Each structure stands twice: as structure tokens, then as C-alpha cells.
mmCIF file of C-alpha atoms in Angstrom:
data_model
loop_
_atom_site.group_PDB
_atom_site.id
_atom_site.type_symbol
_atom_site.label_atom_id
_atom_site.label_comp_id
_atom_site.label_asym_id
_atom_site.label_seq_id
_atom_site.Cartn_x
_atom_site.Cartn_y
_atom_site.Cartn_z
ATOM 1 C CA ASP A 1 -86.071 -0.462 32.822
ATOM 2 C CA ALA A 2 -88.882 1.821 34.696
ATOM 3 C CA LEU A 3 -89.163 3.912 31.269
ATOM 4 C CA LEU A 4 -88.847 0.253 28.673
ATOM 5 C CA GLY A 5 -91.546 -0.745 31.143
ATOM 6 C CA CYS A 6 -93.928 2.289 31.198
ATOM 7 C CA HIS A 7 -96.531 1.457 28.634
ATOM 8 C CA ARG A 8 -99.535 3.936 28.525
ATOM 9 C CA SER A 9 -102.782 2.430 26.877
ATOM 10 C CA TYR A 10 -104.433 5.260 27.407
ATOM 11 C CA ARG A 11 -105.282 5.707 23.862
ATOM 12 C CA SER A 12 -106.536 2.191 24.074
ATOM 13 C CA ARG A 13 -109.243 3.095 27.128
ATOM 14 C CA PRO A 14 -112.539 3.860 26.240
ATOM 15 C CA THR A 15 -112.054 7.712 28.025
ATOM 16 C CA HIS A 16 -109.228 8.294 24.706
ATOM 17 C CA GLY A 17 -110.233 12.084 24.295
ATOM 18 C CA ILE A 18 -112.722 12.788 26.298
ATOM 19 C CA GLY A 19 -112.656 16.559 27.143
ATOM 20 C CA LYS A 20 -113.020 17.546 23.397
ATOM 21 C CA PHE A 21 -115.386 19.240 22.246
ATOM 22 C CA LYS A 22 -114.270 21.223 19.321
ATOM 23 C CA TYR A 23 -115.589 18.920 16.992
ATOM 24 C CA LEU A 24 -119.487 19.281 17.944
ATOM 25 C CA LEU A 25 -118.827 23.502 17.172
ATOM 26 C CA PRO A 26 -120.076 24.304 13.960
ATOM 27 C CA LYS A 27 -116.709 25.108 11.576
ATOM 28 C CA GLU A 28 -114.866 28.355 11.589
ATOM 29 C CA ALA A 29 -114.293 29.711 7.916
ATOM 30 C CA PRO A 30 -110.040 30.321 7.480
ATOM 31 C CA LYS A 31 -109.330 34.121 8.452
ATOM 32 C CA LYS A 32 -108.638 35.843 4.975
ATOM 33 C CA ARG A 33 -105.375 37.315 4.332
ATOM 34 C CA LYS A 34 -105.252 40.264 2.678
ATOM 35 C CA GLU A 35 -103.509 38.891 -0.709
ATOM 36 C CA LYS A 36 -100.489 41.208 -1.307
ATOM 37 C CA VAL A 37 -100.540 42.285 -5.010
ATOM 38 C CA GLN A 38 -97.455 40.220 -6.553
ATOM 39 C CA MET A 39 -97.089 40.932 -10.401
ATOM 40 C CA LYS A 40 -97.406 37.522 -11.835
ATOM 41 C CA GLU A 41 -94.109 35.990 -14.378
ATOM 42 C CA ILE A 42 -94.613 36.810 -17.633
ATOM 43 C CA SER A 43 -93.490 34.738 -19.590
ATOM 44 C CA ALA A 44 -91.535 35.376 -23.069
ATOM 45 C CA GLY A 45 -93.046 32.315 -24.753
ATOM 46 C CA THR A 46 -91.479 30.419 -27.139
ATOM 47 C CA GLU A 47 -90.334 30.803 -30.897
ATOM 48 C CA TYR A 48 -93.998 28.821 -31.970
ATOM 49 C CA GLN A 49 -95.891 30.544 -28.792
ATOM 50 C CA TYR A 50 -96.636 33.862 -27.990
ATOM 51 C CA GLY A 51 -95.865 34.623 -24.126
ATOM 52 C CA ASP A 52 -98.340 36.688 -21.942
ATOM 53 C CA VAL A 53 -100.285 38.495 -24.422
ATOM 54 C CA ASN A 54 -103.032 41.302 -23.319
ATOM 55 C CA ILE A 55 -105.618 41.950 -25.712
ATOM 56 C CA GLN A 56 -107.165 45.535 -25.044
ATOM 57 C CA MET A 57 -110.448 47.655 -25.872
ATOM 58 C CA THR A 58 -111.392 50.866 -25.198
ATOM 59 C CA SER A 59 -114.265 52.322 -25.284
ATOM 60 C CA TYR A 60 -116.891 55.448 -24.023
ATOM 61 C CA ASP A 61 -119.441 53.089 -23.834
ATOM 62 C CA LEU A 62 -119.221 50.961 -20.897
ATOM 63 C CA CYS A 63 -122.056 48.290 -21.321
ATOM 64 C CA LEU A 64 -120.777 47.461 -24.743
ATOM 65 C CA VAL A 65 -116.230 47.480 -24.192
ATOM 66 C CA GLU A 66 -118.353 45.018 -21.036
ATOM 67 C CA HIS A 67 -120.861 42.522 -23.531
ATOM 68 C CA PHE A 68 -117.594 42.489 -26.205
ATOM 69 C CA ALA A 69 -114.960 41.582 -23.516
ATOM 70 C CA GLN A 70 -116.951 39.369 -21.797
ATOM 71 C CA TYR A 71 -117.652 37.900 -25.423
ATOM 72 C CA VAL A 72 -113.624 37.646 -26.047
ATOM 73 C CA HIS A 73 -113.208 35.277 -22.910
ATOM 74 C CA ARG A 74 -115.896 33.053 -23.949
ATOM 75 C CA LEU A 75 -113.919 32.939 -27.026
ATOM 76 C CA CYS A 76 -111.083 31.614 -25.343
ATOM 77 C CA ASN A 77 -112.663 29.660 -23.385
ATOM 78 C CA ARG A 78 -113.768 27.384 -26.405
ATOM 79 C CA LEU A 79 -110.775 27.479 -28.495
ATOM 80 C CA CYS A 80 -108.726 26.430 -25.394
ATOM 81 C CA ILE A 81 -107.022 29.127 -24.833
ATOM 82 C CA GLN A 82 -105.702 29.794 -21.240
ATOM 83 C CA VAL A 83 -106.776 33.026 -19.958
ATOM 84 C CA ASN A 84 -104.493 34.045 -17.190
ATOM 85 C CA GLU A 85 -106.759 36.994 -16.310
ATOM 86 C CA SER A 86 -109.600 39.530 -17.767
ATOM 87 C CA TYR A 87 -109.228 42.867 -15.378
ATOM 88 C CA ALA A 88 -111.112 46.066 -15.888
ATOM 89 C CA MET A 89 -108.096 49.352 -16.142
ATOM 90 C CA PRO A 90 -109.417 52.351 -14.244
ATOM 91 C CA THR A 91 -111.558 54.393 -16.327
ATOM 92 C CA LYS A 92 -110.107 57.856 -17.178
ATOM 93 C CA THR A 93 -112.621 61.444 -17.908
ATOM 94 C CA ASN A 94 -112.440 63.966 -20.578
ATOM 95 C CA GLU A 95 -114.437 67.267 -20.511
ATOM 96 C CA VAL A 96 -114.294 68.145 -23.770
ATOM 97 C CA LEU A 97 -114.371 71.998 -24.437
ATOM 98 C CA PHE A 98 -115.190 73.676 -27.395
ATOM 99 C CA LEU A 99 -114.934 77.561 -29.162
ATOM 100 C CA GLU A 100 -117.956 78.979 -29.790
ATOM 101 C CA GLU A 101 -118.797 80.497 -33.012
ATOM 102 C CA ARG A 102 -119.064 83.973 -32.464
ATOM 103 C CA GLY A 103 -117.018 84.625 -29.318
ATOM 104 C CA SER A 104 -113.524 83.565 -27.478
ATOM 105 C CA LYS A 105 -115.141 81.508 -24.228
ATOM 106 C CA MET A 106 -114.596 77.791 -24.388
ATOM 107 C CA GLN A 107 -118.242 76.076 -23.878
ATOM 108 C CA LEU A 108 -118.558 72.812 -21.958
ATOM 109 C CA ASP A 109 -119.446 70.522 -24.426
ATOM 110 C CA ALA A 110 -119.549 67.116 -22.765
ATOM 111 C CA VAL A 111 -117.931 64.644 -20.144
ATOM 112 C CA LEU A 112 -116.793 62.214 -22.182
ATOM 113 C CA THR A 113 -115.476 58.752 -19.867
ATOM 114 C CA THR A 114 -113.496 56.076 -21.207
ATOM 115 C CA HIS A 115 -114.055 52.759 -20.202
ATOM 116 C CA GLN A 116 -110.773 49.731 -20.894
ATOM 117 C CA ARG A 117 -110.989 46.396 -20.263
ATOM 118 C CA VAL A 118 -108.076 43.771 -20.822
ATOM 119 C CA ILE A 119 -108.288 40.349 -21.129
ATOM 120 C CA GLN A 120 -104.571 38.076 -20.981
ATOM 121 C CA ILE A 121 -103.885 34.485 -22.629
ATOM 122 C CA ARG A 122 -101.066 32.841 -22.201
ATOM 123 C CA GLY A 123 -100.144 29.419 -24.628
ATOM 124 C CA LEU A 124 -100.959 31.714 -28.093
ATOM 125 C CA SER A 125 -99.462 29.256 -31.308
ATOM 126 C CA SER A 126 -98.719 31.439 -33.748
ATOM 127 C CA THR A 127 -100.590 29.361 -36.260
ATOM 128 C CA PHE A 128 -103.695 30.564 -34.329
ATOM 129 C CA ALA A 129 -102.977 34.206 -33.445
ATOM 130 C CA PRO A 130 -103.525 35.404 -37.748
ATOM 131 C CA ILE A 131 -107.161 33.320 -37.184
ATOM 132 C CA LEU A 132 -108.463 34.210 -33.401
ATOM 133 C CA LEU A 133 -107.155 37.666 -35.111
ATOM 134 C CA GLU A 134 -109.253 37.864 -37.710
ATOM 135 C CA VAL A 135 -112.339 36.239 -35.838
ATOM 136 C CA ILE A 136 -112.276 39.003 -33.028
ATOM 137 C CA GLN A 137 -111.972 42.290 -35.418
ATOM 138 C CA SER A 138 -115.324 40.625 -37.881
ATOM 139 C CA SER A 139 -116.966 40.628 -34.433
ATOM 140 C CA GLN A 140 -115.584 43.462 -33.087
ATOM 141 C CA PRO A 141 -118.466 46.736 -32.462
ATOM 142 C CA GLU A 142 -118.495 50.031 -33.028
ATOM 143 C CA GLY A 143 -116.594 53.043 -31.018
ATOM 144 C CA VAL A 144 -114.514 50.062 -29.300
ATOM 145 C CA HIS A 145 -110.563 50.562 -30.365
ATOM 146 C CA LEU A 146 -108.619 47.140 -29.853
ATOM 147 C CA LEU A 147 -105.505 46.583 -28.977
ATOM 148 C CA VAL A 148 -103.432 43.372 -28.592
ATOM 149 C CA LYS A 149 -100.147 43.956 -27.716
ATOM 150 C CA GLN A 150 -98.105 41.443 -25.936
ATOM 151 C CA HIS A 151 -98.073 42.550 -21.496
ATOM 152 C CA THR A 152 -95.572 44.461 -19.713
ATOM 153 C CA GLU A 153 -94.058 44.841 -16.194
ATOM 154 C CA ALA A 154 -95.089 48.796 -17.240
ATOM 155 C CA ASP A 155 -98.635 47.710 -17.910
ATOM 156 C CA PHE A 156 -98.948 45.952 -14.592
ATOM 157 C CA LYS A 157 -97.334 49.302 -13.063
ATOM 158 C CA SER A 158 -99.820 50.896 -14.528
ATOM 159 C CA ARG A 159 -103.118 49.724 -12.456
ATOM 160 C CA LEU A 160 -101.067 50.602 -9.496
ATOM 161 C CA LYS A 161 -101.706 53.375 -7.034
ATOM 162 C CA SER A 162 -98.910 55.500 -7.384
ATOM 163 C CA ARG A 163 -96.739 56.727 -4.947
ATOM 164 C CA PRO A 164 -95.494 59.971 -4.901
ATOM 165 C CA GLU A 165 -93.465 59.930 -1.817
ATOM 166 C CA LEU A 166 -91.187 56.437 -2.008
ATOM 167 C CA GLU A 167 -90.655 58.180 -5.420
ATOM 168 C CA GLU A 168 -89.408 61.447 -3.669
ATOM 169 C CA LEU A 169 -87.154 59.349 -1.174
ATOM 170 C CA LEU A 170 -85.323 57.264 -4.021
ATOM 171 C CA ALA A 171 -84.523 60.119 -6.157
ATOM 172 C CA GLN A 172 -83.323 62.060 -2.562
ATOM 173 C CA MET A 173 -81.454 58.573 -1.432
ATOM 174 C CA SER A 174 -79.498 58.864 -5.421
ATOM 175 C CA LEU B 1 -54.746 90.905 -19.152
ATOM 176 C CA CYS B 2 -57.429 88.543 -19.729
ATOM 177 C CA SER B 3 -57.269 86.614 -16.546
ATOM 178 C CA PHE B 4 -57.507 90.506 -14.658
ATOM 179 C CA SER B 5 -60.745 90.623 -15.948
ATOM 180 C CA SER B 6 -62.126 88.059 -15.551
ATOM 181 C CA CYS B 7 -60.992 87.305 -12.081
ATOM 182 C CA SER B 8 -62.477 90.819 -10.995
ATOM 183 C CA SER B 9 -65.585 90.086 -11.832
ATOM 184 C CA TRP B 10 -65.310 86.711 -9.174
ATOM 185 C CA LEU B 11 -63.514 88.573 -6.048
ATOM 186 C CA PRO B 12 -64.271 92.467 -5.742
ATOM 187 C CA GLN B 13 -63.739 91.397 -2.136
ATOM 188 C CA ARG B 14 -60.172 89.786 -2.419
ATOM 189 C CA VAL B 15 -58.937 92.618 -4.695
ATOM 190 C CA LEU B 16 -59.776 95.598 -2.068
ATOM 191 C CA LEU B 17 -57.273 92.908 0.748
ATOM 192 C CA ARG B 18 -55.042 92.227 -1.114
ATOM 193 C CA GLY B 19 -54.134 94.446 -3.656
ATOM 194 C CA SER B 20 -51.017 93.670 -4.712
ATOM 195 C CA HIS B 21 -50.269 91.371 -8.103
ATOM 196 C CA TRP B 22 -53.021 89.173 -8.601
ATOM 197 C CA GLN B 23 -50.897 86.384 -9.608
ATOM 198 C CA SER B 24 -49.560 85.925 -5.422
ATOM 199 C CA SER B 25 -53.342 86.941 -4.155
ATOM 200 C CA LEU B 26 -54.869 84.424 -6.179
ATOM 201 C CA LEU B 27 -51.906 81.718 -4.917
ATOM 202 C CA GLU B 28 -52.591 82.912 -1.595
ATOM 203 C CA PHE B 29 -55.997 82.160 -2.336
ATOM 204 C CA ARG B 30 -55.192 78.433 -2.915
ATOM 205 C CA THR B 31 -52.703 77.538 -1.025
ATOM 206 C CA SER B 32 -54.378 78.994 2.843
ATOM 207 C CA LEU B 33 -57.650 76.427 2.762
ATOM 208 C CA PRO B 34 -55.598 73.173 4.041
ATOM 209 C CA VAL B 35 -53.794 75.594 6.043
ATOM 210 C CA ARG B 36 -56.643 76.261 8.243
ATOM 211 C CA ALA B 37 -57.994 73.310 10.779
ATOM 212 C CA GLN B 38 -62.002 74.602 11.042
ATOM 213 C CA PRO B 39 -62.635 72.948 7.475
ATOM 214 C CA LYS B 40 -61.207 69.924 8.700
ATOM 215 C CA LYS B 41 -63.694 69.796 11.477
ATOM 216 C CA LYS B 42 -66.423 70.908 8.913
ATOM 217 C CA LYS B 43 -66.066 67.891 6.553
ATOM 218 C CA LYS B 44 -66.694 65.033 9.763
ATOM 219 C CA VAL B 45 -69.503 66.781 11.420
ATOM 220 C CA ASP B 46 -70.966 67.236 7.642
ATOM 221 C CA VAL B 47 -70.032 62.988 6.571
ATOM 222 C CA LYS B 48 -71.740 62.228 10.380
ATOM 223 C CA LYS B 49 -75.379 64.698 9.641
ATOM 224 C CA GLU B 50 -75.168 62.840 6.186
ATOM 225 C CA GLN B 51 -74.390 59.010 7.370
ATOM 226 C CA ALA B 52 -77.332 60.051 9.723
ATOM 227 C CA GLN B 53 -79.758 61.600 7.482
ATOM 228 C CA LYS B 54 -79.139 58.421 5.205
ATOM 229 C CA ASP B 55 -80.090 55.900 7.473
ATOM 230 C CA ARG B 56 -83.296 57.516 8.764
ATOM 231 C CA MET B 57 -84.299 58.346 4.709
ATOM 232 C CA LYS B 58 -83.436 54.155 4.179
ATOM 233 C CA LYS B 59 -85.356 53.647 7.347
ATOM 234 C CA LYS B 60 -88.202 55.796 5.854
ATOM 235 C CA ILE B 61 -88.374 53.811 2.244
ATOM 236 C CA LYS B 62 -87.989 50.232 4.069
ATOM 237 C CA LYS B 63 -91.109 51.420 5.769
ATOM 238 C CA LEU B 64 -93.235 52.614 2.266
ATOM 239 C CA GLU B 65 -91.847 49.432 0.634
ATOM 240 C CA LYS B 66 -92.819 47.048 3.339
ATOM 241 C CA ALA B 67 -96.781 48.678 2.995
ATOM 242 C CA ALA B 68 -97.883 46.378 -0.816
ATOM 243 C CA PRO B 69 -98.716 48.396 -3.613
ATOM 244 C CA GLU B 70 -102.208 49.308 -3.869
ATOM 245 C CA LEU B 71 -104.823 48.611 -7.246
ATOM 246 C CA ILE B 72 -106.602 51.442 -8.174
ATOM 247 C CA PRO B 73 -110.117 51.359 -7.403
ATOM 248 C CA ILE B 74 -112.289 51.339 -10.830
ATOM 249 C CA GLU B 75 -115.249 53.554 -10.632
ATOM 250 C CA ASP B 76 -117.324 51.456 -13.203
ATOM 251 C CA PHE B 77 -117.267 48.846 -10.274
ATOM 252 C CA ILE B 78 -118.333 51.103 -7.382
ATOM 253 C CA THR B 79 -122.268 52.370 -7.649
ATOM 254 C CA PRO B 80 -122.219 55.939 -6.524
ATOM 255 C CA LEU B 81 -124.218 56.280 -3.107
ATOM 256 C CA LYS B 82 -127.599 58.463 -4.513
ATOM 257 C CA TYR B 83 -128.847 55.702 -6.201
ATOM 258 C CA SER B 84 -128.994 53.076 -3.357
ATOM 259 C CA GLU B 85 -130.206 56.246 -1.271
ATOM 260 C CA SER B 86 -133.512 57.096 -2.932
ATOM 261 C CA ASN B 87 -136.487 55.047 -2.256
ATOM 262 C CA ARG B 88 -138.630 55.403 -5.411
ATOM 263 C CA VAL B 89 -139.406 52.056 -6.519
ATOM 264 C CA ARG B 90 -141.088 51.718 -10.661
ATOM 265 C CA SER B 91 -144.050 50.109 -10.621
ATOM 266 C CA LEU B 92 -144.343 48.169 -14.579
ATOM 267 C CA PRO B 93 -147.418 47.969 -16.233
ATOM 268 C CA THR B 94 -149.356 44.963 -16.754
ATOM 269 C CA LEU B 95 -148.573 43.103 -20.386
ATOM 270 C CA SER B 96 -151.568 42.266 -22.748
ATOM 271 C CA PRO B 97 -151.728 38.372 -23.252
ATOM 272 C CA GLU B 98 -151.217 39.836 -26.786
ATOM 273 C CA GLU B 99 -147.817 41.926 -25.617
ATOM 274 C CA SER B 100 -146.418 38.954 -23.438
ATOM 275 C CA GLU B 101 -147.113 36.203 -26.889
ATOM 276 C CA ARG B 102 -145.361 38.489 -29.203
ATOM 277 C CA ARG B 103 -142.779 39.088 -26.821
ATOM 278 C CA VAL B 104 -141.913 35.445 -26.519
ATOM 279 C CA ILE B 105 -142.126 34.866 -30.014
ATOM 280 C CA LEU B 106 -139.664 37.765 -30.757
ATOM 281 C CA LEU B 107 -137.138 36.189 -27.797
ATOM 282 C CA LYS B 108 -137.282 32.778 -29.587
ATOM 283 C CA LYS B 109 -136.925 34.510 -32.504
ATOM 284 C CA TRP B 110 -133.684 36.784 -31.483
ATOM 285 C CA CYS B 111 -132.206 32.762 -29.685
ATOM 286 C CA LEU B 112 -132.898 31.183 -32.937
ATOM 287 C CA PHE B 113 -130.797 34.198 -34.822
ATOM 288 C CA LYS B 114 -128.186 33.646 -32.493
ATOM 289 C CA GLN B 115 -127.438 30.619 -32.594
ATOM 290 C CA LYS B 116 -127.371 30.663 -36.472
ATOM 291 C CA GLN B 117 -125.027 33.151 -35.823
ATOM 292 C CA ASP B 118 -122.761 31.796 -33.206
ATOM 293 C CA GLU B 119 -122.608 28.013 -35.149
ATOM 294 C CA ALA B 120 -121.303 30.554 -38.534
ATOM 295 C CA GLU B 121 -118.818 31.575 -36.594
ATOM 296 C CA LYS B 122 -118.051 27.585 -35.766
ATOM 297 C CA LYS B 123 -118.406 26.669 -39.135
ATOM 298 C CA ALA B 124 -115.842 29.414 -40.159
ATOM 299 C CA ILE B 125 -113.442 28.552 -37.709
ATOM 300 C CA LYS B 126 -113.078 25.536 -38.054
ATOM 301 C CA ALA B 127 -113.043 26.264 -42.166
ATOM 302 C CA LEU B 128 -109.964 28.365 -41.028
ATOM 303 C CA VAL B 129 -107.706 26.103 -39.444
ATOM 304 C CA GLU B 130 -108.449 23.469 -41.789
ATOM 305 C CA SER B 131 -107.106 25.219 -44.553
ATOM 306 C CA GLN B 132 -103.995 26.404 -42.606
ATOM 307 C CA GLN B 133 -103.768 22.908 -41.866
ATOM 308 C CA GLU B 134 -103.394 21.272 -45.166
ATOM 309 C CA ALA B 135 -101.716 24.178 -46.442
ATOM 310 C CA LEU B 136 -99.027 24.325 -44.020
ATOM 311 C CA LYS B 137 -98.792 19.879 -44.505
ATOM 312 C CA GLU B 138 -98.836 20.921 -48.716
ATOM 313 C CA LEU B 139 -95.470 23.643 -47.656
ATOM 314 C CA ARG B 140 -94.196 20.847 -45.095
ATOM 315 C CA LEU B 141 -93.994 18.400 -48.749
ATOM 316 C CA GLU B 142 -92.621 20.963 -50.952
ATOM 317 C CA SER B 143 -89.844 22.550 -48.458
ATOM 318 C CA GLU B 144 -89.106 21.471 -45.286
ATOM 319 C CA GLU B 145 -87.011 24.691 -44.995
ATOM 320 C CA LEU B 146 -90.053 27.130 -45.871
ATOM 321 C CA TYR B 147 -92.712 24.909 -43.236
ATOM 322 C CA GLN B 148 -90.340 25.833 -40.547
ATOM 323 C CA ALA B 149 -89.919 29.536 -41.473
ATOM 324 C CA ALA B 150 -93.722 29.426 -41.616
ATOM 325 C CA ILE B 151 -94.052 28.474 -38.002
ATOM 326 C CA ARG B 152 -92.400 30.036 -36.215
ATOM 327 C CA ARG B 153 -94.223 33.196 -34.675
ATOM 328 C CA ASP B 154 -94.359 36.681 -36.279
ATOM 329 C CA GLU B 155 -92.667 39.814 -34.347
ATOM 330 C CA GLY B 156 -94.674 41.906 -37.047
ATOM 331 C CA LEU B 157 -98.274 41.218 -35.289
ATOM 332 C CA LEU B 158 -97.874 42.382 -31.822
ATOM 333 C CA PRO B 159 -98.527 45.077 -31.310
ATOM 334 C CA PHE B 160 -102.007 44.463 -33.959
ATOM 335 C CA GLU B 161 -103.941 48.459 -33.224
ATOM 336 C CA ARG B 162 -107.378 48.190 -35.019
ATOM 337 C CA ASP B 163 -110.238 51.255 -34.221
ATOM 338 C CA GLY B 164 -113.595 49.450 -34.283
ATOM 339 C CA PRO B 165 -116.298 50.173 -37.263
ATOM 340 C CA SER B 166 -118.270 53.618 -37.898
ATOM 341 C CA TYR B 167 -122.027 53.675 -38.856
ATOM 342 C CA THR B 168 -121.398 55.835 -41.805
ATOM 343 C CA PRO B 169 -118.145 57.535 -43.409
ATOM 344 C CA PRO B 170 -115.990 60.561 -43.028
ATOM 345 C CA LEU B 171 -117.925 63.600 -44.022
ATOM 346 C CA PRO B 172 -115.485 64.947 -46.357
ATOM 347 C CA GLY B 173 -114.498 68.711 -46.653
ATOM 348 C CA TYR B 174 -116.250 68.836 -42.791
ATOM 349 C CA ASP B 175 -114.626 70.991 -40.609
ATOM 350 C CA PRO B 176 -114.889 70.555 -36.956
ATOM 351 C CA PRO B 177 -115.016 73.098 -34.466
ATOM 352 C CA GLU B 178 -111.806 73.973 -31.971
ATOM 353 C CA GLY B 179 -112.129 73.182 -28.559
ATOM 354 C CA LYS B 180 -109.795 71.033 -26.416
ATOM 355 C CA CYS B 181 -109.809 67.939 -24.111
ATOM 356 C CA ILE B 182 -109.058 68.261 -19.988
ATOM 357 C CA ASP B 183 -108.327 65.232 -18.274
ATOM 358 C CA ILE B 184 -109.908 65.106 -14.779
ATOM 359 C CA THR B 185 -109.488 61.377 -13.943
ATOM 360 C CA LYS B 186 -109.051 61.215 -10.434
ATOM 361 C CA VAL B 187 -105.311 60.288 -9.165
ATOM 362 C CA TYR B 188 -105.041 57.219 -6.422
ATOM 363 C CA THR B 189 -101.873 57.616 -4.365
ATOM 364 C CA GLN B 190 -100.752 55.922 -1.828
#
């Protein structure tokens, strides 16, 4: 009886929420949790559509390859092709040595850095693919090497740091 | 005779100990192992040790696997410190009005050129798509089977590779100097 009888009408009172103050403080940005680098699902594509396709542009010239990557990205946006990711692969540095004409010593010629940009697209229809390739080829600048291929797990793994200790332990286990 | 020669190289010590016929000594050697009790104990201890080792390794692997894999940092996006440390500031010379006028006119001409180029590209893409659609329509009217086969995706298209065009064609009979390339990329490990 007593339980049914009590009606605490404190919410209707004017003193409701009298102790609250958090709404007065400035809003704190939510804590950014470090997003784990996880591989997104690779779609295989249907019979009439290609799955995840990687357009890889490699060159010694950084600015050129950057601008070309930007151009290709904007082109895909304009043609309503879904762009999954647009990232850069780690740069490779090569030391070029050449043999002197008279002498057996190798002389340092240059230190070259190879830059690579990748644009990943999805849902490229089979009829439109050759047109896109034609357009990209026609605007390909000098010295930029173009490679268009399907996206694989190995491509994703090549972006990650190697873990020699883990690999050693796994090899010992098996 | 052949068994005698092979065994002599394998166990010279046994020859000295036994001294008798080869066949009997070999049999004894083979039958002696299960008779002794020591090897059994060794096996038990070994199994336990191996188990403990495996558990430790599994724990280590779990610990390492917990840490998420990291992406290799890209050196292109990291400005080297030597460019941010120095305080030297470049002071540009003031431009004369004719020069600034010339530059503005050049910029406008360039914008127009680029616009024309972009429009031509859009027109070309549109024309390509239209002609392709028309061709497919005609093919459909001709035969449904061929149309279906044409619509399918081409597996031979990818992977597609192409080198960029060069300013000049390659020189005939050019003899490049001998040399080699060494890869000095920094290897990052987690």
C-alpha cells in the first residue's frame, strides 16, 4: 500500500535539477581513441563490375606524382566513381653508382627517391573501365609510371611495419 | 661385407667394446635402449619443459599480436628539421606595375587555356561514352549473346602497366656506363 501510495512529484517541482552545472561548462571534445589500422574488406566485384582497383603512380619527381594523383582523384570524383582511399606508399631511396671510364672504382652518381601514390576505387563498371584508362593514359606526364591492378591483402600488408620478433616466434612455433 | 664397412665408420667405439661378430653387437645395441629406465624419465621431463616453453612462446605471441600493426611513416610528409629551424626570411623585390599587369594577363590566359583543355576532355569522355552505348545498342539488336559477352568484365585488362611518355626517343646504339643501384631505404620495425 505504502509503495503504491507514494507519488514523488519532484520532477514537476520548480527545484528540479537544481544541482546541475555541467551544461554551463564548455563542451569537451570526445576522447580520440587511436583507431586501429585494420584492413577494410576487399570486394571481389561482380561479373559486370571490377572490385577494388588500385591505380598506382610511381615517379622520381614528387611534385609531379602528387599533382597527377590529385588530378586522377578529381577525375574519379567528377565521373562519380567511388574512391575508397587515396594514400601514399613509403618512399624508396636508391643510391646510383657507376663505374668510371678509366678505373675500377665505383663513383656515386646520385641519390634518387622513388615516390608512389595509390588511389583505390570501387565499382568500376566493365564498359567504362577502358574509357577511364584511355583518359588517364592521355594525360599521363613524363616520367610517371602507371600501374592499374586489383587490390590484394599483400598490397595492404606492404604498407605496415614489419614485425621480425613476431615472425620469428611464429616460425619457431610451427 | 658392405654392412661391415658402413658400420665401421659409424660406431668405432662399439667395435672396441664388443669385439665379437657384428650381427650380435648390432642387435644388442638396438635392444639395449628400451631396457634401460633412464631414457623414459628424460622423455617426461622433456615433454614438460617443451610444454612450458610452448606456453611461454604462446603468451609472448599473444602479447605481440595485441599491439595493432602500424603504418610505415611516409618521409614525403615530414618536413626535415633544417628547414624549420633557420630564421632567414626571403625578401621579395617589389614588382613594377607593368610586370604585375603582365603577370595578371598571363594568369588569365593560362586559366582560359586550362578551361578549354578541361572542356575538351569532358567533351571527349562524353563522346566516347555515347558512341560506346550506341555500339552496344546495335550489338544488342544484332545478337543478345554477343551483347551479354561484351558487357562482362575483361579479366585481361588488369593488371595494366604503362611507362610515361619521354621527351625524346631513345638514342640508337647508346652504351650506358656500367653501374649498380643500392637500395638504402630505411627499414621500420615495430
